[in-house]
mmCIF file with all atom_site columns, C-alpha atoms and ligand atoms in Angstrom:
data_model
loop_
_atom_site.group_PDB
_atom_site.id
_atom_site.type_symbol
_atom_site.label_atom_id
_atom_site.label_alt_id
_atom_site.label_comp_id
_atom_site.label_asym_id
_atom_site.label_entity_id
_atom_site.label_seq_id
_atom_site.pdbx_PDB_ins_code
_atom_site.Cartn_x
_atom_site.Cartn_y
_atom_site.Cartn_z
_atom_site.occupancy
_atom_site.B_iso_or_equiv
_atom_site.pdbx_formal_charge
_atom_site.auth_seq_id
_atom_site.auth_comp_id
_atom_site.auth_asym_id
_atom_site.auth_atom_id
_atom_site.pdbx_PDB_model_num
ATOM   1   C  CA  . UNK W 1 1   ? 93.432  124.938 99.169  1.00 0.00 ? 101 UNK W CA  1
ATOM   2   C  CA  . UNK W 1 2   ? 92.583  125.834 102.727 1.00 0.00 ? 102 UNK W CA  1
ATOM   3   C  CA  . UNK W 1 3   ? 95.818  126.596 104.524 1.00 0.00 ? 103 UNK W CA  1
ATOM   4   C  CA  . UNK W 1 4   ? 94.054  126.152 107.866 1.00 0.00 ? 104 UNK W CA  1
ATOM   5   C  CA  . UNK W 1 5   ? 94.787  122.477 107.456 1.00 0.00 ? 105 UNK W CA  1
ATOM   6   C  CA  . UNK W 1 6   ? 98.320  121.250 107.240 1.00 0.00 ? 106 UNK W CA  1
ATOM   7   C  CA  . UNK W 1 7   ? 99.159  118.658 104.658 1.00 0.00 ? 107 UNK W CA  1
ATOM   8   C  CA  . UNK W 1 8   ? 99.437  115.744 107.102 1.00 0.00 ? 108 UNK W CA  1
ATOM   9   C  CA  . UNK W 1 9   ? 95.958  116.421 108.408 1.00 0.00 ? 109 UNK W CA  1
ATOM   10  C  CA  . UNK W 1 10  ? 94.597  116.210 104.890 1.00 0.00 ? 110 UNK W CA  1
ATOM   11  C  CA  . UNK W 1 11  ? 96.673  113.076 104.359 1.00 0.00 ? 111 UNK W CA  1
ATOM   12  C  CA  . UNK W 1 12  ? 95.082  111.397 107.380 1.00 0.00 ? 112 UNK W CA  1
ATOM   13  C  CA  . UNK W 1 13  ? 91.671  112.606 106.229 1.00 0.00 ? 113 UNK W CA  1
ATOM   14  C  CA  . UNK W 1 14  ? 92.092  111.208 102.720 1.00 0.00 ? 114 UNK W CA  1
ATOM   15  C  CA  . UNK W 1 15  ? 93.967  108.049 103.733 1.00 0.00 ? 115 UNK W CA  1
ATOM   16  C  CA  . UNK W 1 16  ? 92.761  107.268 107.254 1.00 0.00 ? 116 UNK W CA  1
ATOM   17  C  CA  . UNK W 1 17  ? 94.875  104.745 109.156 1.00 0.00 ? 117 UNK W CA  1
ATOM   18  C  CA  . UNK W 1 18  ? 93.221  101.683 110.711 1.00 0.00 ? 118 UNK W CA  1
ATOM   19  C  CA  . UNK W 1 19  ? 89.966  102.536 108.953 1.00 0.00 ? 119 UNK W CA  1
ATOM   20  C  CA  . UNK W 1 20  ? 87.322  99.808  108.803 1.00 0.00 ? 120 UNK W CA  1
ATOM   21  C  CA  . UNK W 1 21  ? 85.966  97.126  111.085 1.00 0.00 ? 121 UNK W CA  1
ATOM   22  C  CA  . UNK W 1 22  ? 87.292  94.234  113.166 1.00 0.00 ? 122 UNK W CA  1
ATOM   23  C  CA  . UNK W 1 23  ? 85.825  90.748  112.797 1.00 0.00 ? 123 UNK W CA  1
ATOM   24  C  CA  . UNK W 1 24  ? 85.349  90.281  116.525 1.00 0.00 ? 124 UNK W CA  1
ATOM   25  C  CA  . UNK W 1 25  ? 85.922  93.500  118.459 1.00 0.00 ? 125 UNK W CA  1
ATOM   26  C  CA  . UNK W 1 26  ? 86.129  93.258  122.241 1.00 0.00 ? 126 UNK W CA  1
ATOM   27  C  CA  . UNK W 1 27  ? 85.051  96.830  122.870 1.00 0.00 ? 127 UNK W CA  1
ATOM   28  C  CA  . UNK W 1 28  ? 83.057  99.129  120.626 1.00 0.00 ? 128 UNK W CA  1
ATOM   29  C  CA  . UNK W 1 29  ? 81.827  102.680 121.028 1.00 0.00 ? 129 UNK W CA  1
ATOM   30  C  CA  . UNK W 1 30  ? 80.278  105.206 118.724 1.00 0.00 ? 130 UNK W CA  1
ATOM   31  C  CA  . UNK W 1 31  ? 79.365  108.827 119.195 1.00 0.00 ? 131 UNK W CA  1
ATOM   32  C  CA  . UNK W 1 32  ? 78.758  112.017 117.315 1.00 0.00 ? 132 UNK W CA  1
ATOM   33  C  CA  . UNK W 1 33  ? 79.536  115.665 117.561 1.00 0.00 ? 133 UNK W CA  1
ATOM   34  C  CA  . UNK W 1 34  ? 76.199  117.438 117.212 1.00 0.00 ? 134 UNK W CA  1
ATOM   35  C  CA  . UNK W 1 35  ? 77.903  120.782 116.584 1.00 0.00 ? 135 UNK W CA  1
ATOM   36  C  CA  . UNK W 1 36  ? 79.429  119.628 113.321 1.00 0.00 ? 136 UNK W CA  1
ATOM   37  C  CA  . UNK W 1 37  ? 77.731  116.344 112.448 1.00 0.00 ? 137 UNK W CA  1
ATOM   38  C  CA  . UNK W 1 38  ? 80.922  114.315 112.848 1.00 0.00 ? 138 UNK W CA  1
ATOM   39  C  CA  . UNK W 1 39  ? 80.446  110.639 113.647 1.00 0.00 ? 139 UNK W CA  1
ATOM   40  C  CA  . UNK W 1 40  ? 83.149  108.242 114.858 1.00 0.00 ? 140 UNK W CA  1
ATOM   41  C  CA  . UNK W 1 41  ? 83.091  104.564 115.770 1.00 0.00 ? 141 UNK W CA  1
ATOM   42  C  CA  . UNK W 1 42  ? 86.044  102.818 117.400 1.00 0.00 ? 142 UNK W CA  1
ATOM   43  C  CA  . UNK W 1 43  ? 86.458  99.053  117.609 1.00 0.00 ? 143 UNK W CA  1
ATOM   44  C  CA  . UNK W 1 44  ? 89.132  97.572  119.867 1.00 0.00 ? 144 UNK W CA  1
ATOM   45  C  CA  . UNK W 1 45  ? 90.443  94.043  120.175 1.00 0.00 ? 145 UNK W CA  1
ATOM   46  C  CA  . UNK W 1 46  ? 91.736  93.451  123.695 1.00 0.00 ? 146 UNK W CA  1
ATOM   47  C  CA  . UNK W 1 47  ? 93.651  90.426  124.988 1.00 0.00 ? 147 UNK W CA  1
ATOM   48  C  CA  . UNK W 1 48  ? 93.159  88.681  128.333 1.00 0.00 ? 148 UNK W CA  1
ATOM   49  C  CA  . UNK W 1 49  ? 95.551  91.070  130.057 1.00 0.00 ? 149 UNK W CA  1
ATOM   50  C  CA  . UNK W 1 50  ? 93.598  94.134  128.984 1.00 0.00 ? 150 UNK W CA  1
ATOM   51  C  CA  . UNK W 1 51  ? 96.043  95.143  126.285 1.00 0.00 ? 151 UNK W CA  1
ATOM   52  C  CA  . UNK W 1 52  ? 94.833  96.551  122.982 1.00 0.00 ? 152 UNK W CA  1
ATOM   53  C  CA  . UNK W 1 53  ? 95.951  94.205  120.208 1.00 0.00 ? 153 UNK W CA  1
ATOM   54  C  CA  . UNK W 1 54  ? 94.144  95.764  117.274 1.00 0.00 ? 154 UNK W CA  1
ATOM   55  C  CA  . UNK W 1 55  ? 92.052  98.791  116.462 1.00 0.00 ? 155 UNK W CA  1
ATOM   56  C  CA  . UNK W 1 56  ? 89.796  100.057 113.706 1.00 0.00 ? 156 UNK W CA  1
ATOM   57  C  CA  . UNK W 1 57  ? 87.769  103.192 113.405 1.00 0.00 ? 157 UNK W CA  1
ATOM   58  C  CA  . UNK W 1 58  ? 85.127  104.356 111.006 1.00 0.00 ? 158 UNK W CA  1
ATOM   59  C  CA  . UNK W 1 59  ? 83.073  107.451 110.598 1.00 0.00 ? 159 UNK W CA  1
ATOM   60  C  CA  . UNK W 1 60  ? 82.501  110.536 108.587 1.00 0.00 ? 160 UNK W CA  1
ATOM   61  C  CA  . UNK W 1 61  ? 82.700  114.237 109.182 1.00 0.00 ? 161 UNK W CA  1
ATOM   62  C  CA  . UNK W 1 62  ? 85.066  117.134 108.863 1.00 0.00 ? 162 UNK W CA  1
ATOM   63  C  CA  . UNK W 1 63  ? 88.790  116.757 108.220 1.00 0.00 ? 163 UNK W CA  1
ATOM   64  C  CA  . UNK W 1 64  ? 89.737  117.596 111.807 1.00 0.00 ? 164 UNK W CA  1
ATOM   65  C  CA  . UNK W 1 65  ? 87.473  114.946 113.323 1.00 0.00 ? 165 UNK W CA  1
ATOM   66  C  CA  . UNK W 1 66  ? 88.524  112.176 110.959 1.00 0.00 ? 166 UNK W CA  1
ATOM   67  C  CA  . UNK W 1 67  ? 92.229  113.046 110.946 1.00 0.00 ? 167 UNK W CA  1
ATOM   68  C  CA  . UNK W 1 68  ? 92.446  113.250 114.730 1.00 0.00 ? 168 UNK W CA  1
ATOM   69  C  CA  . UNK W 1 69  ? 90.734  109.845 115.031 1.00 0.00 ? 169 UNK W CA  1
ATOM   70  C  CA  . UNK W 1 70  ? 93.133  108.393 112.464 1.00 0.00 ? 170 UNK W CA  1
ATOM   71  C  CA  . UNK W 1 71  ? 96.146  109.783 114.342 1.00 0.00 ? 171 UNK W CA  1
ATOM   72  C  CA  . UNK W 1 72  ? 94.735  108.538 117.628 1.00 0.00 ? 172 UNK W CA  1
ATOM   73  C  CA  . UNK W 1 73  ? 94.246  105.042 116.208 1.00 0.00 ? 173 UNK W CA  1
ATOM   74  C  CA  . UNK W 1 74  ? 97.982  104.823 115.550 1.00 0.00 ? 174 UNK W CA  1
ATOM   75  C  CA  . UNK W 1 75  ? 98.716  105.361 119.246 1.00 0.00 ? 175 UNK W CA  1
ATOM   76  C  CA  . UNK W 1 76  ? 96.436  102.659 120.648 1.00 0.00 ? 176 UNK W CA  1
ATOM   77  C  CA  . UNK W 1 77  ? 97.980  99.310  119.745 1.00 0.00 ? 177 UNK W CA  1
ATOM   78  C  CA  . UNK W 1 78  ? 99.901  97.816  122.651 1.00 0.00 ? 178 UNK W CA  1
ATOM   79  C  CA  . UNK W 1 79  ? 98.363  100.151 125.233 1.00 0.00 ? 179 UNK W CA  1
ATOM   80  C  CA  . UNK W 1 80  ? 96.507  98.880  128.284 1.00 0.00 ? 180 UNK W CA  1
ATOM   81  C  CA  . UNK W 1 81  ? 92.784  99.705  128.348 1.00 0.00 ? 181 UNK W CA  1
ATOM   82  C  CA  . UNK W 1 82  ? 93.218  101.634 131.587 1.00 0.00 ? 182 UNK W CA  1
ATOM   83  C  CA  . UNK W 1 83  ? 95.822  103.832 129.898 1.00 0.00 ? 183 UNK W CA  1
ATOM   84  C  CA  . UNK W 1 84  ? 93.545  104.372 126.907 1.00 0.00 ? 184 UNK W CA  1
ATOM   85  C  CA  . UNK W 1 85  ? 90.840  105.517 129.330 1.00 0.00 ? 185 UNK W CA  1
ATOM   86  C  CA  . UNK W 1 86  ? 93.302  108.078 130.726 1.00 0.00 ? 186 UNK W CA  1
ATOM   87  C  CA  . UNK W 1 87  ? 94.507  109.541 127.433 1.00 0.00 ? 187 UNK W CA  1
ATOM   88  C  CA  . UNK W 1 88  ? 94.508  113.304 127.637 1.00 0.00 ? 188 UNK W CA  1
ATOM   89  C  CA  . UNK W 1 89  ? 93.006  115.903 125.390 1.00 0.00 ? 189 UNK W CA  1
ATOM   90  C  CA  . UNK W 1 90  ? 96.449  117.492 125.222 1.00 0.00 ? 190 UNK W CA  1
ATOM   91  C  CA  . UNK W 1 91  ? 97.958  114.370 123.654 1.00 0.00 ? 191 UNK W CA  1
ATOM   92  C  CA  . UNK W 1 92  ? 95.326  114.460 120.939 1.00 0.00 ? 192 UNK W CA  1
ATOM   93  C  CA  . UNK W 1 93  ? 95.812  118.165 120.316 1.00 0.00 ? 193 UNK W CA  1
ATOM   94  C  CA  . UNK W 1 94  ? 99.578  117.596 120.129 1.00 0.00 ? 194 UNK W CA  1
ATOM   95  C  CA  . UNK W 1 95  ? 98.925  115.034 117.403 1.00 0.00 ? 195 UNK W CA  1
ATOM   96  C  CA  . UNK W 1 96  ? 96.767  117.441 115.446 1.00 0.00 ? 196 UNK W CA  1
ATOM   97  C  CA  . UNK W 1 97  ? 99.478  120.041 115.822 1.00 0.00 ? 197 UNK W CA  1
ATOM   98  C  CA  . UNK W 1 98  ? 97.493  123.132 114.886 1.00 0.00 ? 198 UNK W CA  1
ATOM   99  C  CA  . UNK W 1 99  ? 95.598  125.571 117.023 1.00 0.00 ? 199 UNK W CA  1
ATOM   100 C  CA  . UNK W 1 100 ? 92.045  124.347 117.502 1.00 0.00 ? 200 UNK W CA  1
ATOM   101 C  CA  . UNK W 1 101 ? 89.451  127.015 118.114 1.00 0.00 ? 201 UNK W CA  1
ATOM   102 C  CA  . UNK W 1 102 ? 86.882  126.381 120.855 1.00 0.00 ? 202 UNK W CA  1
ATOM   103 C  CA  . UNK W 1 103 ? 84.265  125.891 118.142 1.00 0.00 ? 203 UNK W CA  1
ATOM   104 C  CA  . UNK W 1 104 ? 86.256  123.005 116.651 1.00 0.00 ? 204 UNK W CA  1
ATOM   105 C  CA  . UNK W 1 105 ? 87.379  121.459 119.935 1.00 0.00 ? 205 UNK W CA  1
ATOM   106 C  CA  . UNK W 1 106 ? 84.682  118.765 119.825 1.00 0.00 ? 206 UNK W CA  1
ATOM   107 C  CA  . UNK W 1 107 ? 85.755  117.896 116.276 1.00 0.00 ? 207 UNK W CA  1
ATOM   108 C  CA  . UNK W 1 108 ? 89.316  117.316 117.459 1.00 0.00 ? 208 UNK W CA  1
ATOM   109 C  CA  . UNK W 1 109 ? 88.364  115.373 120.578 1.00 0.00 ? 209 UNK W CA  1
ATOM   110 C  CA  . UNK W 1 110 ? 85.428  113.277 119.322 1.00 0.00 ? 210 UNK W CA  1
ATOM   111 C  CA  . UNK W 1 111 ? 87.715  110.339 118.524 1.00 0.00 ? 211 UNK W CA  1
ATOM   112 C  CA  . UNK W 1 112 ? 89.202  110.521 122.005 1.00 0.00 ? 212 UNK W CA  1
ATOM   113 C  CA  . UNK W 1 113 ? 85.755  110.614 123.608 1.00 0.00 ? 213 UNK W CA  1
ATOM   114 C  CA  . UNK W 1 114 ? 84.708  107.550 121.629 1.00 0.00 ? 214 UNK W CA  1
ATOM   115 C  CA  . UNK W 1 115 ? 87.833  105.535 122.325 1.00 0.00 ? 215 UNK W CA  1
ATOM   116 C  CA  . UNK W 1 116 ? 87.575  106.367 126.032 1.00 0.00 ? 216 UNK W CA  1
ATOM   117 C  CA  . UNK W 1 117 ? 83.955  105.236 125.973 1.00 0.00 ? 217 UNK W CA  1
ATOM   118 C  CA  . UNK W 1 118 ? 85.093  101.940 124.443 1.00 0.00 ? 218 UNK W CA  1
ATOM   119 C  CA  . UNK W 1 119 ? 87.823  101.510 127.055 1.00 0.00 ? 219 UNK W CA  1
ATOM   120 C  CA  . UNK W 1 120 ? 85.545  102.390 129.967 1.00 0.00 ? 220 UNK W CA  1
ATOM   121 C  CA  . UNK W 1 121 ? 82.544  100.439 128.726 1.00 0.00 ? 221 UNK W CA  1
ATOM   122 C  CA  . UNK W 1 122 ? 80.379  103.495 129.263 1.00 0.00 ? 222 UNK W CA  1
ATOM   123 C  CA  . UNK W 1 123 ? 79.858  106.833 127.597 1.00 0.00 ? 223 UNK W CA  1
ATOM   124 C  CA  . UNK W 1 124 ? 82.763  109.101 128.471 1.00 0.00 ? 224 UNK W CA  1
ATOM   125 C  CA  . UNK W 1 125 ? 82.327  112.798 129.083 1.00 0.00 ? 225 UNK W CA  1
ATOM   126 C  CA  . UNK W 1 126 ? 83.745  115.260 126.573 1.00 0.00 ? 226 UNK W CA  1
ATOM   127 C  CA  . UNK W 1 127 ? 87.436  115.601 127.387 1.00 0.00 ? 227 UNK W CA  1
ATOM   128 C  CA  . UNK W 1 128 ? 87.203  119.377 127.633 1.00 0.00 ? 228 UNK W CA  1
ATOM   129 C  CA  . UNK W 1 129 ? 84.342  119.129 130.106 1.00 0.00 ? 229 UNK W CA  1
ATOM   130 C  CA  . UNK W 1 130 ? 86.140  116.779 132.448 1.00 0.00 ? 230 UNK W CA  1
ATOM   131 C  CA  . UNK W 1 131 ? 87.464  119.189 135.058 1.00 0.00 ? 231 UNK W CA  1
ATOM   132 C  CA  . UNK W 1 132 ? 87.662  116.590 137.827 1.00 0.00 ? 232 UNK W CA  1
ATOM   133 C  CA  . UNK W 1 133 ? 90.700  114.956 136.299 1.00 0.00 ? 233 UNK W CA  1
ATOM   134 C  CA  . UNK W 1 134 ? 94.075  115.988 137.638 1.00 0.00 ? 234 UNK W CA  1
ATOM   135 C  CA  . UNK W 1 135 ? 96.141  114.452 134.880 1.00 0.00 ? 235 UNK W CA  1
ATOM   136 C  CA  . UNK W 1 136 ? 99.625  113.113 135.341 1.00 0.00 ? 236 UNK W CA  1
ATOM   137 C  CA  . UNK W 1 137 ? 101.235 113.657 138.700 1.00 0.00 ? 237 UNK W CA  1
ATOM   138 C  CA  . UNK W 1 138 ? 104.722 114.119 137.329 1.00 0.00 ? 238 UNK W CA  1
HETATM 139 ZN ZN1 . ZN  G 2 .   ? 83.872  118.635 112.804 1.00 0.00 ? 330 ZN  G ZN1 1
#
């Protein structure tokens, strides 16, 4: 067993939460991490107020990419789309809870990139390449 991965990461990888497809998603995005071959698709159902009412993701790839997307999917229900679009890389890395090397950063943040793309309705930049964002002002 590879002790690089904590047990809960493997648990999310083997039993991904919110995995599958929605019947009528409002917003959909899909992307891949060319460095590792990871692929993630997020489907969101959004109500008239712009609030996420349901979420599914699908994909394949390494444990980090799939587990981080699974963890992220648990945080989305009830959020406003505009807040989803502002989710930070740090929040995702907090979820993953282990040190992510620069080489694996795109694995850990692919799910975030995809879900931001779905929320924005356009392809989002990689979270670690977005230096124009100031983050929270608190
Ligand atoms: Zn990967």
